[in-house]
XYZ file of C-alpha atoms in Angstrom:
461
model
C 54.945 35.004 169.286
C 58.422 35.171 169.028
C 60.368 38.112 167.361
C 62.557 37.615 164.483
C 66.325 38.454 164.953
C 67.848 39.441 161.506
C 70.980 37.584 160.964
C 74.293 40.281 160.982
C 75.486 40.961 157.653
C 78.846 39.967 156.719
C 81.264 43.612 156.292
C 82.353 44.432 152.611
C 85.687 43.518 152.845
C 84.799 39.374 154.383
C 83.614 39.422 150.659
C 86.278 38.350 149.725
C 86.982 35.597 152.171
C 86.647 31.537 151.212
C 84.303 30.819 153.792
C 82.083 32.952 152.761
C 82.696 32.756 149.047
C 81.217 29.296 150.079
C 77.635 30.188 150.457
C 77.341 31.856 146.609
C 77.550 30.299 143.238
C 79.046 32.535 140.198
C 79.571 31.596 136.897
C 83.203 29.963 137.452
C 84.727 27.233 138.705
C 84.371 28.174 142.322
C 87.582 26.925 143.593
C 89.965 28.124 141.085
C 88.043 31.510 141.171
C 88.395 31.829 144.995
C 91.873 31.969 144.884
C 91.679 35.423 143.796
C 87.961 37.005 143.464
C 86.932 39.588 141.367
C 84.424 41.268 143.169
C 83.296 44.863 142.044
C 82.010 47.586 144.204
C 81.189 50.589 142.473
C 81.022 51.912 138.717
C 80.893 54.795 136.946
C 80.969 56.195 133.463
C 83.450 53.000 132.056
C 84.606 51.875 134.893
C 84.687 49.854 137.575
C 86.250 49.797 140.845
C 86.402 45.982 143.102
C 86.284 46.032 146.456
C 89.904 46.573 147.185
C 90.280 49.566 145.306
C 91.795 48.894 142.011
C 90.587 50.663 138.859
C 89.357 48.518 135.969
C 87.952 50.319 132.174
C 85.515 47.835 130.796
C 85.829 47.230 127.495
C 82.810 44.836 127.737
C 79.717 46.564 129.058
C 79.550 44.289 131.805
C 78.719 41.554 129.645
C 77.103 43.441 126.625
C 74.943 44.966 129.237
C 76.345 48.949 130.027
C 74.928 50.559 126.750
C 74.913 54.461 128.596
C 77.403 53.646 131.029
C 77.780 52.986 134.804
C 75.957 55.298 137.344
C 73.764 56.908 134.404
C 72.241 59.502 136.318
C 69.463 60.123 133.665
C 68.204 56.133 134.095
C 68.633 56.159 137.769
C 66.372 59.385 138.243
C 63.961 57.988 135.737
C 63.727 54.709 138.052
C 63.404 56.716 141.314
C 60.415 58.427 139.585
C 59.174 55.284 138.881
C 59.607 53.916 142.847
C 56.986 56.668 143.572
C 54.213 55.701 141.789
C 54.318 51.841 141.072
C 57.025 49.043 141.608
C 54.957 46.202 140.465
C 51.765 45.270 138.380
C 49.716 42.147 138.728
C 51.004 40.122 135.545
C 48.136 37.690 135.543
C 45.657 39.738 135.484
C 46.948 42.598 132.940
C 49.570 45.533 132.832
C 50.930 48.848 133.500
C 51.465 52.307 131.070
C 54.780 52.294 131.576
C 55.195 48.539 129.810
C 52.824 49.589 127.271
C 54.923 52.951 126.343
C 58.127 51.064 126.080
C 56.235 48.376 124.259
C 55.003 51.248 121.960
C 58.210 52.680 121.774
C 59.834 49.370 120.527
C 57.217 49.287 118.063
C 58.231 52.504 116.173
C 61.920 51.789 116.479
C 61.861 47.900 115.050
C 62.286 47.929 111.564
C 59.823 46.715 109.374
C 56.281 45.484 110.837
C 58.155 44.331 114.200
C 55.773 46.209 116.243
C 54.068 43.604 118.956
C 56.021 42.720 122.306
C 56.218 40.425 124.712
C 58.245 42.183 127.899
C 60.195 39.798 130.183
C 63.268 40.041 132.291
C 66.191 37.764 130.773
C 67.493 36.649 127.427
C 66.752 33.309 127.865
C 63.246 34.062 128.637
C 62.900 35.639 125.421
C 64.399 33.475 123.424
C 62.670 30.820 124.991
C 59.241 32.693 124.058
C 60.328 33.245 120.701
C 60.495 29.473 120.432
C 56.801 28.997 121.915
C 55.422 32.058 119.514
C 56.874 30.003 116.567
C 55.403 26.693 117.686
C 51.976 28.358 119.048
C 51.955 30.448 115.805
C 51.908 27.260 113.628
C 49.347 25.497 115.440
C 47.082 28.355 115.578
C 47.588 28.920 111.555
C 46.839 25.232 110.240
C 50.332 23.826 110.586
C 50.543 21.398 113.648
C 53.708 19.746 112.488
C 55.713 22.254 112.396
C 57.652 22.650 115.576
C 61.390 21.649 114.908
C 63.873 24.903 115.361
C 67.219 24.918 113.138
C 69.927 26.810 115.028
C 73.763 26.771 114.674
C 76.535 25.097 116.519
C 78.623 27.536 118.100
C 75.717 29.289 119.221
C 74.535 30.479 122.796
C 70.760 31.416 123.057
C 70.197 31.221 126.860
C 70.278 29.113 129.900
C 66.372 27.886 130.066
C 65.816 24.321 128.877
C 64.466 25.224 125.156
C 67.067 27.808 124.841
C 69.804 25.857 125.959
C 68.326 22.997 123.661
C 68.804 25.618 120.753
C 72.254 26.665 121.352
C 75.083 24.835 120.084
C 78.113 25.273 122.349
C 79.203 21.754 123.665
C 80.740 22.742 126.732
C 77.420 23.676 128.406
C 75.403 21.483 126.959
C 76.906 18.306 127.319
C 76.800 18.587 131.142
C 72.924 19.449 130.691
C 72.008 16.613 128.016
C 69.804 15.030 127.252
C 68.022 18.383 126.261
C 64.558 18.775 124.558
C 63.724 17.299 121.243
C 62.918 18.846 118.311
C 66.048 20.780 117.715
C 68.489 20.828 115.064
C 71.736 22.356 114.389
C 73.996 23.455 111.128
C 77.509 24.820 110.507
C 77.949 28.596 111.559
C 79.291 31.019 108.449
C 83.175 30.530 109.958
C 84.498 32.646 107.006
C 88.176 32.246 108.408
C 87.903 28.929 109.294
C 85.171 27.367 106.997
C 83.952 24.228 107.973
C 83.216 23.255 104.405
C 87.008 24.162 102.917
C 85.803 26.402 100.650
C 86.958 30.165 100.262
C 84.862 33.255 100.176
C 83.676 34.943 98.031
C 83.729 31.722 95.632
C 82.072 29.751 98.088
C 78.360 29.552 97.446
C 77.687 31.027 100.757
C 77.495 26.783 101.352
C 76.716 27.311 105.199
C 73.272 29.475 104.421
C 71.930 27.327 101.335
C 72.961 23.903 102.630
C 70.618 24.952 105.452
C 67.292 24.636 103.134
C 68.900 21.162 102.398
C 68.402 20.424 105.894
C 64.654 21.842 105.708
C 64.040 19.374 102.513
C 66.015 16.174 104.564
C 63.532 16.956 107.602
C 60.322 17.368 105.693
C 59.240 21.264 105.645
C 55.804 20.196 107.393
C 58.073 19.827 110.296
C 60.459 23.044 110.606
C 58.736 26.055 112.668
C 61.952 28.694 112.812
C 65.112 29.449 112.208
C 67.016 31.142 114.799
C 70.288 32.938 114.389
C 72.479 35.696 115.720
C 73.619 38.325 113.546
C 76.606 38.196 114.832
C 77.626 34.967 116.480
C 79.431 35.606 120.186
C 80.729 32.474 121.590
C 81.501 31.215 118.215
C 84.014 34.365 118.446
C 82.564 37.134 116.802
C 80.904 35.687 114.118
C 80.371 37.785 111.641
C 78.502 36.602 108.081
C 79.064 37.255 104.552
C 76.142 40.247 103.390
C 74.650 37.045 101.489
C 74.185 35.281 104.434
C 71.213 36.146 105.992
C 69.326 37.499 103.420
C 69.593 33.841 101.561
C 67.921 32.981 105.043
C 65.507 35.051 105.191
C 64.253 33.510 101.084
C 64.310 30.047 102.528
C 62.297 30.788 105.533
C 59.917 32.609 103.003
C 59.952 30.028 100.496
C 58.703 26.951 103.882
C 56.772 29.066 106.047
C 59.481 28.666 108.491
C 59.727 31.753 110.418
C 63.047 33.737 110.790
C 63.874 34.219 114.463
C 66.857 36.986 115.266
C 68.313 36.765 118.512
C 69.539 39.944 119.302
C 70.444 39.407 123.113
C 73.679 41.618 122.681
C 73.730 42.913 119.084
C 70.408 44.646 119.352
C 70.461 48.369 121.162
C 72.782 50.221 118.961
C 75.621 47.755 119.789
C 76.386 47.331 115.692
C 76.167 50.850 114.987
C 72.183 50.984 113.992
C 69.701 50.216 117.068
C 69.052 46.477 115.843
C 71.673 44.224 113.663
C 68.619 43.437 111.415
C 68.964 47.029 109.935
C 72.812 46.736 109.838
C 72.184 44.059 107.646
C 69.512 44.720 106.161
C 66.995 41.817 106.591
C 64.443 42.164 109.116
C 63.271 38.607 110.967
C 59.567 37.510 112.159
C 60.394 37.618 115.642
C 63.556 40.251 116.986
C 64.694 39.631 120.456
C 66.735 41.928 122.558
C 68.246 42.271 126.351
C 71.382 43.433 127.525
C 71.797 46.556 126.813
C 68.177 47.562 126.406
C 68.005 48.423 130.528
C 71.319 49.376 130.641
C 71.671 46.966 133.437
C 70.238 49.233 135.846
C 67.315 46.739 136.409
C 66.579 43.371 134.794
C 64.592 43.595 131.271
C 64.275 41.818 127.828
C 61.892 42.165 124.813
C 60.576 39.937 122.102
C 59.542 41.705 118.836
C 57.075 40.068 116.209
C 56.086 40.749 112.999
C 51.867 42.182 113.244
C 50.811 39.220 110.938
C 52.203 37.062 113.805
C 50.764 38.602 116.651
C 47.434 39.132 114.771
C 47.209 34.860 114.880
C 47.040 35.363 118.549
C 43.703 37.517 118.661
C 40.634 35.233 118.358
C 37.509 33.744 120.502
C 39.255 32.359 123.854
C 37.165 29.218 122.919
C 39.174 28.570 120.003
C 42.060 30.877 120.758
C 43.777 30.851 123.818
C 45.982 33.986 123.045
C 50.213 33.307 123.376
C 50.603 31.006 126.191
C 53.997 32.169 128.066
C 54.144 34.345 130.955
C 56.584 35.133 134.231
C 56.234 36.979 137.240
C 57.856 39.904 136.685
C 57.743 40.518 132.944
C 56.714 43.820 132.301
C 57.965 45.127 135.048
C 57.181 48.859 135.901
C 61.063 49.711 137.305
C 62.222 48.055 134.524
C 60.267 49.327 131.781
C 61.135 52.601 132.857
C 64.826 51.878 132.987
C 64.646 50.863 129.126
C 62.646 54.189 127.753
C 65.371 56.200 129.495
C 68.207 54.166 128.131
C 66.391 54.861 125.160
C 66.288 58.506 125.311
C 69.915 58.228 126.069
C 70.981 56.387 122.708
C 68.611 58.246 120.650
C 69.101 62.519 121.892
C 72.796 61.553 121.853
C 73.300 59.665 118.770
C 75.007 56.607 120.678
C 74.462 55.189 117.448
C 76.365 57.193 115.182
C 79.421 56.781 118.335
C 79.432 52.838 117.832
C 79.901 53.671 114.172
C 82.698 56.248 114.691
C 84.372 54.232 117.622
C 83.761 50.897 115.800
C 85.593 52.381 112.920
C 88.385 53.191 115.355
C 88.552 50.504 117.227
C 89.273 48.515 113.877
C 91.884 50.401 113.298
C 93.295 49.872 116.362
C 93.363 46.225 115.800
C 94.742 46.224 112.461
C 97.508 48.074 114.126
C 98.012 45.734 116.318
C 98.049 43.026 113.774
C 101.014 44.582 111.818
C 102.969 44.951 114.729
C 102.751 41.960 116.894
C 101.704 39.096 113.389
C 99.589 36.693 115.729
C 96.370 38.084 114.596
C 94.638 36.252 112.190
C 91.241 37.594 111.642
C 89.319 40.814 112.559
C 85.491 40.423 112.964
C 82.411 42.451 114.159
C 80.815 45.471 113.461
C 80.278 48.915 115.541
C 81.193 48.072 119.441
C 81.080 44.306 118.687
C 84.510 43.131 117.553
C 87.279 40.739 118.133
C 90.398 39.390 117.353
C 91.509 36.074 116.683
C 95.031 34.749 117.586
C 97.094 32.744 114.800
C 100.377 31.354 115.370
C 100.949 31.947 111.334
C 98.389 34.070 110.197
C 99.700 33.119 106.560
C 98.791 29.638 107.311
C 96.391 29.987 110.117
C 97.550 27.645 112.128
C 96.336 28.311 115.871
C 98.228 28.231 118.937
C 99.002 24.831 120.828
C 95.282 24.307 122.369
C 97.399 23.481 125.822
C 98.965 27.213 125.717
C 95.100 28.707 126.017
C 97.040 31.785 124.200
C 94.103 34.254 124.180
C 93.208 33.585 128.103
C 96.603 34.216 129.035
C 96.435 37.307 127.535
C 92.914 38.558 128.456
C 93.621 37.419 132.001
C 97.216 39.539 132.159
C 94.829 42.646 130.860
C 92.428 41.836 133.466
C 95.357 42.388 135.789
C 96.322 45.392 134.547
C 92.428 46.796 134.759
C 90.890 45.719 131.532
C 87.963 43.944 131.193
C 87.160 42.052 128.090
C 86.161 38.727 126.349
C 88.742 36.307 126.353
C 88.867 32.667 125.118
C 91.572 30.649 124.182
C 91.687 31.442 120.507
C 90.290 35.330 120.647
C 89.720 37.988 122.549
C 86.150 40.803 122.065
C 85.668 43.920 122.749
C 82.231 45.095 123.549
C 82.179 48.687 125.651
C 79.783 50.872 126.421
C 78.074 52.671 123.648
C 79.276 56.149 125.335
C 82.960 55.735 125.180
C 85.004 58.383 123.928
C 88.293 57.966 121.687
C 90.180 58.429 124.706
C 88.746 55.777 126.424
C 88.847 53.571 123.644
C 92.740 54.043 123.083
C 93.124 53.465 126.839
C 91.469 49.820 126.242
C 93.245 48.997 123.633
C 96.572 50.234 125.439
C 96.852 47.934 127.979
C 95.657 44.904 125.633
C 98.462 45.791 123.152
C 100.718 45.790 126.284
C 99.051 42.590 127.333
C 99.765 40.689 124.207
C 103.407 42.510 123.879
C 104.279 40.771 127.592
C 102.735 37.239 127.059
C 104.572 36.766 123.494
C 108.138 38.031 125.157
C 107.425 35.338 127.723
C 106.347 32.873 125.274
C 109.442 33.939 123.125
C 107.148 34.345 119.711
C-alpha cells in the first residue's frame, strides 16, 4: 500500500496571486475582484489587518457577524474548553448538554413564550426550518392547505432553495429561477420612498394592511406564515413605522397564519435590546437568529418557537413524526459553546445598553454629516444597525444618475482608506461590533465623512 504524499501548501503571501485565486470561489465577480483582493489575515478587537499589512476598522462586524469583537479571548478559551471534552455529537441519534444549555439559555432570553429551539449552523438553514415548522405545524394541527409563505420584495432570507424562494431581491434570484412554489411577495414599508405615493404618518400604514388583502385574494386556507425582518437589510436599512408590525402580528392572529421574524442580523443585541421583537415590541411564532449569536468564532444559528408550536410536535411517532428537518452538524458542541460565551459577553457587559448609547451617537454623526455635505436623504436603523441614503436633492429626493453607482464609489474609496462597511449604489450601513467605544465609532465615521467629502469634489456636487 502506497503512502500518501500531502500536497505543499501554497505560502501566505501566493494568496494573493491570480492563479491561485483561480481554484476558490468568493462572493464577487471573480475577475474584477482579482484585480485587487481583499484578503484578511488577522483581527482583533475592531479590526482587521489583510495580508499585506494594512489596517482596516470594521464598521460592519464582518458581515453582522463580530458582536464581542475579533480575537475575544473569553469565547476562544470557552471553545478550547470545549475541544477537551467533546467536538461532535451524533445528530441522528440525539444531543449534547452543551446544545441543550444554550438551547435553555435562549429560552429564558426570547421574549414571550419563544422558548423551544432548533440549533443549526447558517441563516439559511434556519430560515429554511422556520418555513418547514410553519408548513409541518399546519398539517399536524388540521390545516393541510395551508403552506403558502408571504414575504417582501427587497428582502434576503438565505441562500437554500426555500429561503431563496422567500426572499425578494431580483438580482439573485433571477439567475436561480424558477424557484419553489408556494411563495408570495408584497411591497416593503419604504417610508422614504413609498411604493404606494402616500406620506407617513397619513398613510394607512397601506404596505402592512394591504398585506391581509393579499391573505383574502389567496384564500386564508392557503397562507401558513408571514415572514419579515424587523429591519429590512438589502432593501437598505429598512426600518418600519411602530404600526407596522404590530398590524402584522393582528392579521396573522386574525388567519392562523403564523408570524415568522427573521432575525439573521438584527437579533443579538444588534438594535439595542437582544432581539428586534422587543425593540418593537411584538413578539413572532417563530424568532430566528445567526450572525452575531457565535460571534463568528465558529458557525451557529437558532430557530425560536412559540411552546404552543413546539407542543404540536410531541405525539405517538405513529401519528406524529416529530419536526422533520435536520443537518449534520446542527447542534454542534464547539459551537454551542461559542454562543453561551458570546452570551455572557453581551449580557455581564451590558453590550446592549452600548448599541443604545453608540446607536444614539452614531445618529448623530450622520445627521452631521447630512447638514454638511446635503446628499443625504434619509437616516434609518436602530442601535448598531443604521444607514444612510444618498439623494442628489434631498428636498426632492431625486437619486443619483443609476450609472454614477454614487454610494459604491464612496464605500469603495473608504474601503481604501481602511473602512469597512455596507455599500450599495444608493446607501451606505453601518453595522460594528457591539463593543465599540465612542472613539472607535468617531474613527469610522471619520474616514467615511472624508470619503464622501473626496468623491463629491471629484464629482463637482
Amino acid at each position: 500500500m502506497s503512502k500518501s504524499t500531502m500536497p505543499e501548501l501554497i505560502s501566505e503571501a501566493q494568496t494573493t496571486e491570480e492563479a491561485f485565486l483561480r481554484q476558490i470561489f468568493i462572493r464577487d465577480q471573480m475577475a474584477e475582484w482579482s484585480r485587487s483582493p481583499l484578503i484578511m489575515a488577522r483581527a482583533e478587537d475592531v479590526y482587521y489587518w489583510d495580508v499585506n499589512g494594512k489596517r482596516y476598522v470594521d464598521a460592519l462586524s464582518g458581515i453582522y457577524v463580530a458582536s464581542v469583537g475579533h480575537n475575544n479571548r473569553r469565547v476562544i478559551e470557552a471553545i478550547r474548553r470545549q475541544f477537551d471534552t467533546l467536538t461532535f455529537s451524533p445528530p441522528m441519534h440525539g444531543t449534547n448538554p452543551v446544545a441543550i444549555q444554550l438551547a435553555n439559555l435562549l429560552a429564558e432570553l426570547a421574549p414571550g413564550d419563544l422558548s423551544v429551539v432548533k440549533l443549526q449552523c447558517g441563516g439559511s438553514e434556519v430560515t429554511e426550518a422556520a418555513i418547514k415548522l410553519a408548513r409541518q405545524y399546519h398539517r399536524l394541527t388540521g390545516s393541510p392547505g395551508k403552506y403558502k409563505i408571504i414575504s417582501r420584495y427587497q428582502s434576503w432570507h438565505g441562500s437554500t432553495l426555500g429561503a431563496l424562494s422567500a426572499s425578494g431581491l431580483k438580482s439573485r434570484r433571477t439567475v436561480n429561477e424558477p424557484l419553489a412554489p408556494g411563495f408570495l411577495h408584497v411591497f416593503p414599508p419604504t417610508c422614504y420612498r413609498c411604493p404606494f405615493g402616500k406620506t407617513y404618518p397619513g398613510c394607512g400604514i397601506t404596505c402592512a394592511s394591504i398585506i391581509e388583502s393579499v391573505i383574502e385574494m389567496e384564500d386564508p386556507a392557503t397562507v401558513a406564515a408571514i415572514m419579515v425582518e424587523p429591519i429590512g437589510h438589502t432593501g437598505g436599512i429598512i426600518d418600519p413605522p411602530e404600526e407596522y408590525l404590530p398590524m402584522l402580528r393582528e392579521v396573522c392572529d386574525r388567519h392562523n397564519i403564523l408570524l415568522i421574524f427573521d432575525e439573521i442580523i438584527t437579533g443579538i443585541g444588534r438594535t439595542g435590546q437582544m432581539f428586534a421583537a422587543e425593540t418593537f415590541g411584538v413578539v413572532p411564532d417563530v424568532l430566528c437568529v445567526a450572525k452575531g449569536l457565535s460571534g463568528g468564532y465558529a458557525p451557529l444559528s437558532a430557530m425560536i418557537c412559540r411552546r404552543p408550536i413546539a407542543d404540536a410536535f410531541w405525539g405517538p411517532i405513529a401519528e406524529n413524526p416529530g419536526f422533520v428537518e435536520g443537518h449534520t452538524f446542527e447542534g454542534n458542541p464547539i459551537s454551542c459553546a461559542a454562543g453561551i460565551a458570546v452570551l455572557q459577553e453581551i449580557l455581564e457587559r451590558d453590550l446592549c445598553q452600548n448599541a443604545r448609547t453608540q446607536g444614539d451617537r452614531l445618529r448623530l454623526h450622520f445627521q452631521k454629516m447630512a447638514e454638511t455635505h446635503g446628499v443625504i436623504g434619509d437616516i434609518r436603523g436602530k442601535g448598531l444597525f443604521q444607514a444612510i441614503e444618498f439623494a442628489r436633492d434631498p428636498a426632492t429626493k431625486k437619486s443619483f444618475p443609476a450609472e454614477m453607482a454614487f454610494g459604491v464609489r464612496v464605500g469603495r474609496r473608504a474601503l481604501e482608506k481602511g473602512l469597512l462597511c455596507r455599500f450599495d449604489p444608493n446607501w451606505i450601513a453601518f453595522g460594528p461590533p457591539l463593543t465599540t467605544t465612542s472613539d472607535q465609532l468617531d474613527e469610522m465615521v471619520s474616514i467615511l465623512d472624508a470619503s464622501l467629502t473626496e468623491i463629491l469634489q471629484e464629482i463637482h456636487v
